[in-house]
PDB file of C-alpha atoms in Angstrom:
ATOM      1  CA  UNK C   1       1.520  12.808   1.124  1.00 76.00           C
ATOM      2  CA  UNK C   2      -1.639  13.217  -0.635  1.00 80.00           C
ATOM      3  CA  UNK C   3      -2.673  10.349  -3.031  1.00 84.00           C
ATOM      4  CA  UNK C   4      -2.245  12.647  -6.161  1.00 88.00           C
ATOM      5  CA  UNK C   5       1.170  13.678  -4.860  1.00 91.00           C
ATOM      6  CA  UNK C   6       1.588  10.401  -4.772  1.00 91.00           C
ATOM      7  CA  UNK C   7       0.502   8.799  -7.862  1.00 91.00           C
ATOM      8  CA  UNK C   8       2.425  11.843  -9.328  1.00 93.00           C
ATOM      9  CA  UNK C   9       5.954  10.660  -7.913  1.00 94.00           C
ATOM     10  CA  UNK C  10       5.184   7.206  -8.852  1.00 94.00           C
ATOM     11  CA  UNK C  11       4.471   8.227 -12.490  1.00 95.00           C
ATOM     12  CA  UNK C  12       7.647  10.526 -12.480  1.00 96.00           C
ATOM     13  CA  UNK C  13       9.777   7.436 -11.315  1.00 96.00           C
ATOM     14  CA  UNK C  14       8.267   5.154 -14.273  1.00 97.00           C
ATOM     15  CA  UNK C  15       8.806   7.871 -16.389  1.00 97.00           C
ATOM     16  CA  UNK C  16      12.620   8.488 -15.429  1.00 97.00           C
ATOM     17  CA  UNK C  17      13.234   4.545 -15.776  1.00 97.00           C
ATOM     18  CA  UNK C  18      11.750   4.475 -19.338  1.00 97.00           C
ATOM     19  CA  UNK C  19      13.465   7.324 -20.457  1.00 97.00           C
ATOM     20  CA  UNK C  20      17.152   5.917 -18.830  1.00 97.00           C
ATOM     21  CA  UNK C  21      15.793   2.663 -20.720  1.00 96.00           C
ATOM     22  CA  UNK C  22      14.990   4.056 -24.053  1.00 97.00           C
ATOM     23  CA  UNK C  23      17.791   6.904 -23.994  1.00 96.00           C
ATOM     24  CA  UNK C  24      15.486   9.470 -24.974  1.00 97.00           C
ATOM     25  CA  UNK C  25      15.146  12.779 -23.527  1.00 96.00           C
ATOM     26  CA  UNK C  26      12.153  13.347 -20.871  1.00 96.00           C
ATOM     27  CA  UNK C  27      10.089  15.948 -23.392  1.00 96.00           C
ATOM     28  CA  UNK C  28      10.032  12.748 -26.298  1.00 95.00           C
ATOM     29  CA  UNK C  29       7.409  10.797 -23.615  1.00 96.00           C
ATOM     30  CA  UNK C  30       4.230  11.797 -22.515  1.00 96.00           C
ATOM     31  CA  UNK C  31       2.104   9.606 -20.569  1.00 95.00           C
ATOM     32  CA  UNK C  32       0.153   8.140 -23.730  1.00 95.00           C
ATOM     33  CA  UNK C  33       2.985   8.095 -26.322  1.00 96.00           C
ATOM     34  CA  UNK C  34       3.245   5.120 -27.682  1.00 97.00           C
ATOM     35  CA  UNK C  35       6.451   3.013 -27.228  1.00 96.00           C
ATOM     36  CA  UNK C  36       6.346   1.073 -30.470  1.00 94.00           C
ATOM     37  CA  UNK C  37       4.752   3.070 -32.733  1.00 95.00           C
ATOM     38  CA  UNK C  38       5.736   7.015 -31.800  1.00 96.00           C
ATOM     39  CA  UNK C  39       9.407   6.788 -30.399  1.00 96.00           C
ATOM     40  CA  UNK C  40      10.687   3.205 -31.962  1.00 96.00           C
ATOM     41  CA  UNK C  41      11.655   1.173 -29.154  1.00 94.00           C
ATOM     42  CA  UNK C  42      12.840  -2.079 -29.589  1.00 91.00           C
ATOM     43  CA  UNK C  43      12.315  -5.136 -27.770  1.00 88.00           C
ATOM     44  CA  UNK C  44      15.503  -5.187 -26.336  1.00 91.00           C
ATOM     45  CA  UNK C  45      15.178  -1.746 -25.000  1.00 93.00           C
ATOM     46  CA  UNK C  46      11.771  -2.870 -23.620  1.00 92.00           C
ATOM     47  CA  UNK C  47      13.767  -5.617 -21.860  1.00 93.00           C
ATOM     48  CA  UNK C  48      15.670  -2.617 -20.586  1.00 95.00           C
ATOM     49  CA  UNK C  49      12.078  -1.273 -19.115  1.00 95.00           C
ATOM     50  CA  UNK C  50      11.053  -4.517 -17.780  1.00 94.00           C
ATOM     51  CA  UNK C  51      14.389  -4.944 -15.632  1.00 95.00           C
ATOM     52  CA  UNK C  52      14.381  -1.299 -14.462  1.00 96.00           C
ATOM     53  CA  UNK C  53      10.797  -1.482 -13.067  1.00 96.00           C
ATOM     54  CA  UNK C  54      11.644  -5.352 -11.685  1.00 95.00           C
ATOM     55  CA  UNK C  55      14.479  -3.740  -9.401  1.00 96.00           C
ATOM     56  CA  UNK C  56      12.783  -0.383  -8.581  1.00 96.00           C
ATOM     57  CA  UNK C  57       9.076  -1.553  -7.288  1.00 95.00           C
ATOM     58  CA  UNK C  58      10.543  -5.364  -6.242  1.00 94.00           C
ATOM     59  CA  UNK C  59       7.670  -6.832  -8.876  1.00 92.00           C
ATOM     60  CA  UNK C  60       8.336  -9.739 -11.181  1.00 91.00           C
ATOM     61  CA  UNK C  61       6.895  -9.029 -14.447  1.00 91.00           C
ATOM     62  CA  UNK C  62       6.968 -12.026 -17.466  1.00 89.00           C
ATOM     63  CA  UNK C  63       8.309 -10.982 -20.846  1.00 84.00           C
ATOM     64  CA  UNK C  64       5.060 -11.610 -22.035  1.00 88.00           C
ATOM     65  CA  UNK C  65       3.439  -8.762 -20.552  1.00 88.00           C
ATOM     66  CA  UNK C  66       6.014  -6.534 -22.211  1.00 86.00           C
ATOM     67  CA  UNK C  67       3.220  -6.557 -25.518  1.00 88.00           C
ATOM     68  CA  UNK C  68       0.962  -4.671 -23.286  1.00 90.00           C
ATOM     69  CA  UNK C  69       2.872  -2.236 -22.013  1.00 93.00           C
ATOM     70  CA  UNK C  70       2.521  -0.043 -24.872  1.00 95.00           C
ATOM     71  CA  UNK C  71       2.758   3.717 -22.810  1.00 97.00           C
ATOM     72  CA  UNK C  72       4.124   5.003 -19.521  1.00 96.00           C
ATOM     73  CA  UNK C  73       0.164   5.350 -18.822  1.00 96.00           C
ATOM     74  CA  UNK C  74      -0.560   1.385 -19.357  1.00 96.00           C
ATOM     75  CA  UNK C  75       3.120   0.722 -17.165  1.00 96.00           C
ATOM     76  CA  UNK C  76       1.449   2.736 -14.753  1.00 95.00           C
ATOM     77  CA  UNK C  77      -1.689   0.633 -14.310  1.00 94.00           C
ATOM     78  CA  UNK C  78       0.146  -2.770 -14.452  1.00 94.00           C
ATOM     79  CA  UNK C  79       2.530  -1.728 -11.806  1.00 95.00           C
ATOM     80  CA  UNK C  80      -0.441   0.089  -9.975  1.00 94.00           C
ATOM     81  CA  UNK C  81      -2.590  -3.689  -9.952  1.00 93.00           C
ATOM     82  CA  UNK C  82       0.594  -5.331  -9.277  1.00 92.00           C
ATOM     83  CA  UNK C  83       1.358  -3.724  -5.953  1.00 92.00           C
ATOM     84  CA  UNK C  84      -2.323  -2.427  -4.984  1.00 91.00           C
ATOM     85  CA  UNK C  85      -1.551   0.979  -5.308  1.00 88.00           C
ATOM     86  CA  UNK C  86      -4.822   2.838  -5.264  1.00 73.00           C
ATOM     87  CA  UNK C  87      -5.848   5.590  -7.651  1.00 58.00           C
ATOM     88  CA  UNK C  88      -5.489   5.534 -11.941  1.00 51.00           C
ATOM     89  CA  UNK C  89      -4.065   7.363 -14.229  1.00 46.00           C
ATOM     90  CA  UNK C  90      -6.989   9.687 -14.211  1.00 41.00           C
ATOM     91  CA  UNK C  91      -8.392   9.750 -10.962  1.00 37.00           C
ATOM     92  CA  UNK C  92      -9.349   6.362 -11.086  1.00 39.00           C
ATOM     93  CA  UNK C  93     -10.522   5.846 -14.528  1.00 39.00           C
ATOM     94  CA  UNK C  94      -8.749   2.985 -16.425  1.00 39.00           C
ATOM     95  CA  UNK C  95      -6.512   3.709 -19.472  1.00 38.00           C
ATOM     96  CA  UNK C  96      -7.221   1.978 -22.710  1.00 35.00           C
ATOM     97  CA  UNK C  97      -5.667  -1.257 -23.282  1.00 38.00           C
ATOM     98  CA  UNK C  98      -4.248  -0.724 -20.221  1.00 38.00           C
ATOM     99  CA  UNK C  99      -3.271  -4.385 -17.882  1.00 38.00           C
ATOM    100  CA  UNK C 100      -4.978  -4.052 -14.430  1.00 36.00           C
ATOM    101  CA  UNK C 101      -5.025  -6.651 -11.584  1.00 37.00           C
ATOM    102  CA  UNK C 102      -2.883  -9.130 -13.510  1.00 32.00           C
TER     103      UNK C 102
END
């Protein structure tokens, strides 16, 4: 599998998990939508996120990390410098705000 192929299933994973966590239907997120602000999302339903992509990609992430993980496109990158995974959101190019190699 090509690395775009595969940054491309990774990101349609996250993006399944968020919207099973947030109950919203897949057109509502795009990859910069913003959690808080555009769609509403709770902190509880955040929790929701946070457990879903714990179990998924085996990664322990700390509720306090949940503040910057703001769009499926800064999820991305956290998971991304959590497990190595090579390539960005945009062919390499860091996202705004976005948490990488924490």
């Amino acid at each position: 599998m090509s690395d775009s192929a595969e940054i491309a299933e990774r990101k349609a994973v996250i993006k399944e998990l968020a919207c099973e966590a947030f109950e919203i239907e897949p057109e509502e997120l795009t990859e910069h939508t913003l959690f808080d602000e555009d769609l509403g999302i709770d902190s509880l339903s955040a929790i929701d996120l946070l457990a879903a992509l714990e179990k998924r990609f085996g990664v322990e992430i700390d509720q306090v990390d949940l503040t910057q993980l703001t769009s499926l496109a800064t999820v991305y990158e956290f998971i991304a410098g959590e497990l190595g995974w090579s390539g960005g959101v945009a062919a390499g190019q860091p996202v705004s705000g976005a948490v990488s190699g924490v």
